[in-house]
mmCIF file of C-alpha atoms in Angstrom:
data_model
loop_
_atom_site.group_PDB
_atom_site.id
_atom_site.type_symbol
_atom_site.label_atom_id
_atom_site.label_comp_id
_atom_site.label_asym_id
_atom_site.label_seq_id
_atom_site.Cartn_x
_atom_site.Cartn_y
_atom_site.Cartn_z
ATOM 1 C CA MET B 157 -83.392 82.813 -127.131
ATOM 2 C CA THR B 158 -85.881 85.070 -125.397
ATOM 3 C CA SER B 159 -85.245 88.580 -124.083
ATOM 4 C CA ALA B 160 -85.644 87.222 -120.541
ATOM 5 C CA GLN B 161 -82.815 84.757 -121.084
ATOM 6 C CA MET B 162 -80.674 87.572 -122.439
ATOM 7 C CA LYS B 163 -80.727 89.485 -119.185
ATOM 8 C CA ARG B 164 -78.259 87.181 -117.487
ATOM 9 C CA GLU B 165 -75.236 88.855 -119.132
ATOM 10 C CA PRO B 166 -75.066 92.502 -120.199
ATOM 11 C CA ILE B 167 -73.973 93.356 -123.739
ATOM 12 C CA GLY B 168 -70.178 93.825 -123.724
ATOM 13 C CA TYR B 169 -69.598 97.032 -125.657
ATOM 14 C CA LEU B 170 -66.109 98.373 -126.219
ATOM 15 C CA ARG B 171 -67.059 101.796 -124.745
ATOM 16 C CA PRO B 172 -69.489 101.510 -121.852
ATOM 17 C CA ASN B 173 -69.286 105.285 -121.350
ATOM 18 C CA ILE B 174 -70.164 107.513 -124.279
ATOM 19 C CA PRO B 175 -70.173 111.323 -124.769
ATOM 20 C CA GLU B 176 -73.327 113.309 -124.628
ATOM 21 C CA PHE B 177 -75.036 113.542 -128.018
ATOM 22 C CA GLY B 178 -78.021 115.224 -129.549
ATOM 23 C CA ILE B 179 -80.644 113.984 -131.976
ATOM 24 C CA PRO B 180 -81.029 116.427 -134.872
ATOM 25 C CA SER B 181 -84.501 117.807 -135.299
ATOM 26 C CA TYR B 182 -86.499 116.726 -138.253
ATOM 27 C CA ARG B 183 -87.344 120.139 -139.717
ATOM 28 C CA GLY B 184 -89.900 120.966 -142.306
ATOM 29 C CA ALA B 185 -93.278 122.531 -142.807
ATOM 30 C CA ARG B 186 -96.319 120.509 -141.694
ATOM 31 C CA TYR B 187 -99.831 121.064 -142.941
ATOM 32 C CA GLU B 188 -102.985 119.191 -143.693
ATOM 33 C CA ALA B 189 -104.614 119.256 -147.089
ATOM 34 C CA LEU B 190 -107.580 117.701 -148.831
ATOM 35 C CA VAL B 191 -106.303 115.654 -151.704
ATOM 36 C CA PRO B 192 -107.736 113.078 -154.106
ATOM 37 C CA ASP B 193 -107.727 109.432 -152.909
ATOM 38 C CA THR B 194 -104.411 108.466 -154.496
ATOM 39 C CA LEU B 195 -101.157 107.012 -153.232
ATOM 40 C CA ASP B 196 -100.239 108.857 -150.037
ATOM 41 C CA LEU B 197 -96.440 108.906 -149.853
ATOM 42 C CA GLN B 198 -96.440 110.367 -146.343
ATOM 43 C CA GLU B 199 -98.602 107.448 -145.168
ATOM 44 C CA ARG B 200 -96.373 104.938 -146.870
ATOM 45 C CA ALA B 201 -93.284 106.521 -145.300
ATOM 46 C CA ALA B 202 -94.983 106.329 -141.844
ATOM 47 C CA LEU B 203 -95.596 102.621 -142.476
ATOM 48 C CA GLY B 204 -91.881 102.360 -143.233
ATOM 49 C CA VAL B 205 -91.070 103.956 -139.853
ATOM 50 C CA HIS B 206 -93.262 101.290 -138.224
ATOM 51 C CA GLY B 207 -91.620 98.549 -140.234
ATOM 52 C CA LEU B 208 -88.102 99.615 -139.227
ATOM 53 C CA THR B 209 -88.777 100.319 -135.548
ATOM 54 C CA GLY B 210 -91.373 97.612 -134.797
ATOM 55 C CA PRO B 211 -89.268 94.445 -134.955
ATOM 56 C CA THR B 212 -86.819 95.627 -132.281
ATOM 57 C CA ASP B 213 -85.977 94.282 -128.857
ATOM 58 C CA PRO B 214 -85.901 96.808 -125.987
ATOM 59 C CA ALA B 215 -83.989 94.267 -123.844
ATOM 60 C CA THR B 216 -81.035 94.440 -126.282
ATOM 61 C CA GLU B 217 -81.054 98.190 -126.783
ATOM 62 C CA TYR B 218 -83.544 97.892 -129.636
ATOM 63 C CA GLU B 219 -81.494 95.560 -131.754
ATOM 64 C CA ILE B 220 -83.594 94.394 -134.651
ATOM 65 C CA TYR B 221 -84.895 90.855 -135.002
ATOM 66 C CA TRP B 222 -83.856 89.730 -138.465
ATOM 67 C CA VAL B 223 -85.377 86.257 -138.348
ATOM 68 C CA ALA B 224 -89.201 85.852 -138.222
ATOM 69 C CA TYR B 225 -91.127 82.590 -138.237
ATOM 70 C CA PHE B 226 -94.563 83.388 -139.474
ATOM 71 C CA LEU B 227 -95.684 79.799 -139.891
ATOM 72 C CA SER B 228 -94.973 78.820 -136.298
ATOM 73 C CA ARG B 229 -97.834 78.905 -133.828
ATOM 74 C CA PRO B 230 -97.629 81.472 -132.455
ATOM 75 C CA PRO B 231 -95.457 83.397 -134.968
ATOM 76 C CA MET B 232 -92.148 84.441 -133.436
ATOM 77 C CA MET B 233 -88.988 86.450 -133.989
ATOM 78 C CA GLN B 234 -85.524 85.541 -132.782
ATOM 79 C CA HIS B 235 -82.117 87.069 -132.854
ATOM 80 C CA ASP B 236 -79.557 85.800 -135.287
ATOM 81 C CA TRP B 237 -76.107 86.871 -136.435
ATOM 82 C CA ASN B 238 -77.905 88.501 -139.404
ATOM 83 C CA ASP B 239 -79.162 91.205 -136.996
ATOM 84 C CA SER B 240 -76.012 93.018 -138.020
ATOM 85 C CA ILE B 241 -77.910 94.277 -141.074
ATOM 86 C CA GLN B 242 -79.280 96.927 -138.690
ATOM 87 C CA PRO B 243 -77.176 99.810 -140.132
ATOM 88 C CA LYS B 244 -79.423 99.622 -143.283
ATOM 89 C CA PHE B 245 -82.374 100.305 -140.980
ATOM 90 C CA MET B 246 -80.480 103.073 -139.216
ATOM 91 C CA GLU B 247 -79.753 104.773 -142.525
ATOM 92 C CA ALA B 248 -83.333 104.711 -143.759
ATOM 93 C CA LEU B 249 -85.099 105.720 -140.506
ATOM 94 C CA PRO B 250 -84.249 109.421 -140.433
ATOM 95 C CA LEU B 251 -85.233 109.770 -144.060
ATOM 96 C CA LEU B 252 -88.557 108.117 -143.484
ATOM 97 C CA ARG B 253 -89.129 110.298 -140.393
ATOM 98 C CA ILE B 254 -88.570 113.430 -142.543
ATOM 99 C CA ALA B 255 -90.844 112.213 -145.281
ATOM 100 C CA SER B 256 -93.599 111.132 -142.943
ATOM 101 C CA GLY B 257 -93.334 113.441 -139.900
ATOM 102 C CA SER B 258 -93.801 110.304 -137.773
ATOM 103 C CA ASP B 259 -92.305 110.120 -134.325
ATOM 104 C CA LEU B 260 -93.495 106.543 -133.741
ATOM 105 C CA ASN B 261 -91.104 104.609 -131.500
ATOM 106 C CA SER B 262 -88.743 107.586 -131.350
ATOM 107 C CA GLU B 263 -86.857 105.991 -128.417
ATOM 108 C CA VAL B 264 -85.288 103.667 -131.009
ATOM 109 C CA ASP B 265 -83.340 106.548 -132.642
ATOM 110 C CA ARG B 266 -81.568 107.449 -129.353
ATOM 111 C CA ALA B 267 -80.889 103.803 -128.491
ATOM 112 C CA TRP B 268 -79.361 103.147 -131.945
ATOM 113 C CA MET B 269 -77.138 106.202 -131.705
ATOM 114 C CA ALA B 270 -75.970 105.239 -128.241
ATOM 115 C CA MET B 271 -75.337 101.667 -129.354
ATOM 116 C CA THR B 272 -73.251 102.887 -132.271
ATOM 117 C CA LEU B 273 -71.099 105.095 -130.048
ATOM 118 C CA ARG B 274 -70.528 102.182 -127.696
ATOM 119 C CA GLU B 275 -69.314 99.985 -130.578
ATOM 120 C CA ILE B 276 -66.591 102.369 -131.826
ATOM 121 C CA GLY B 277 -63.047 101.390 -130.857
ATOM 122 C CA GLU B 278 -59.945 103.490 -130.501
ATOM 123 C CA ASP B 279 -59.137 102.839 -134.165
ATOM 124 C CA GLY B 280 -62.409 104.452 -135.237
ATOM 125 C CA LEU B 281 -63.932 101.197 -136.427
ATOM 126 C CA ALA B 282 -67.116 99.657 -135.052
ATOM 127 C CA TYR B 283 -67.030 96.244 -133.422
ATOM 128 C CA ILE B 284 -70.124 94.162 -132.717
ATOM 129 C CA PRO B 285 -70.124 92.788 -129.181
ATOM 130 C CA LEU B 286 -70.443 89.061 -128.749
ATOM 131 C CA VAL B 287 -70.674 89.083 -124.919
ATOM 132 C CA GLY B 288 -74.338 89.263 -123.995
ATOM 133 C CA ARG B 289 -75.286 88.513 -127.576
ATOM 134 C CA PRO B 290 -74.767 84.725 -127.976
ATOM 135 C CA TRP B 291 -76.442 84.707 -131.420
ATOM 136 C CA GLY B 292 -73.463 86.743 -132.696
ATOM 137 C CA ARG B 293 -71.266 83.693 -132.370
ATOM 138 C CA LEU B 294 -73.400 81.732 -134.866
ATOM 139 C CA ASN B 295 -72.035 83.451 -137.972
ATOM 140 C CA ALA B 296 -71.391 80.498 -140.203
ATOM 141 C CA VAL B 297 -70.068 82.692 -143.075
ATOM 142 C CA TRP B 298 -67.305 84.360 -141.058
ATOM 143 C CA GLY B 299 -66.674 81.549 -138.581
ATOM 144 C CA VAL B 300 -67.008 83.646 -135.455
ATOM 145 C CA SER B 301 -66.496 81.726 -132.276
ATOM 146 C CA ASP B 302 -63.738 83.267 -130.100
ATOM 147 C CA GLY B 303 -63.221 86.752 -128.710
ATOM 148 C CA ASP B 304 -65.511 89.363 -127.236
ATOM 149 C CA GLN B 305 -65.915 91.631 -130.317
ATOM 150 C CA PHE B 306 -66.383 91.086 -134.017
ATOM 151 C CA GLY B 307 -65.747 93.571 -136.783
ATOM 152 C CA TYR B 308 -66.204 93.203 -140.494
ATOM 153 C CA PRO B 309 -66.163 95.585 -143.446
ATOM 154 C CA PHE B 310 -69.859 95.426 -144.382
ATOM 155 C CA TYR B 311 -70.992 96.635 -140.955
ATOM 156 C CA ASN B 312 -68.498 99.509 -140.892
ATOM 157 C CA GLY B 313 -69.270 100.522 -144.432
ATOM 158 C CA ARG B 314 -73.003 100.714 -143.807
ATOM 159 C CA LEU B 315 -72.418 102.709 -140.559
ATOM 160 C CA LEU B 316 -70.699 105.439 -142.560
ATOM 161 C CA SER B 317 -74.054 106.527 -143.938
ATOM 162 C CA THR B 318 -75.655 106.669 -140.502
ATOM 163 C CA THR B 319 -73.285 109.063 -138.759
ATOM 164 C CA GLY B 320 -75.104 112.317 -139.366
ATOM 165 C CA PHE B 321 -75.770 113.007 -135.700
ATOM 166 C CA THR B 322 -73.838 115.426 -133.512
ATOM 167 C CA THR B 323 -71.773 114.508 -130.451
#
């Protein structure tokens, strides 16, 4: 399903209105140095930032594309219920930004934080919306088909390590 097809129905989050929040600054000293031609960890971390923020879909609030078809012509990505692996990306991104100093695709950080706040219910748990995200209903493992929201332990557990931002 393409992003254009997605626009027919907005994503049905539990909390359409969220509180103001801030993005913590990535502090540290920055400098340039002439070093031998060896493994550059800062450069590798910057590539990691690109790898985490590149396969995202602005039409779905920067949800990741988990499925990629590299052998198709042209290569393509599509949404799938496995997109819910996104908290792993959300945990690693700030660490890679600190290590690299990269602000590439910085709009993704704010979108992911807002999305997380929209998913949190009154019970404090996060629920993945199914409305506006038809691929969420295709979860063969959990048998999701009915309802507007879906919650499961893995997603909530991974989100615990991503909540270091201030509201």
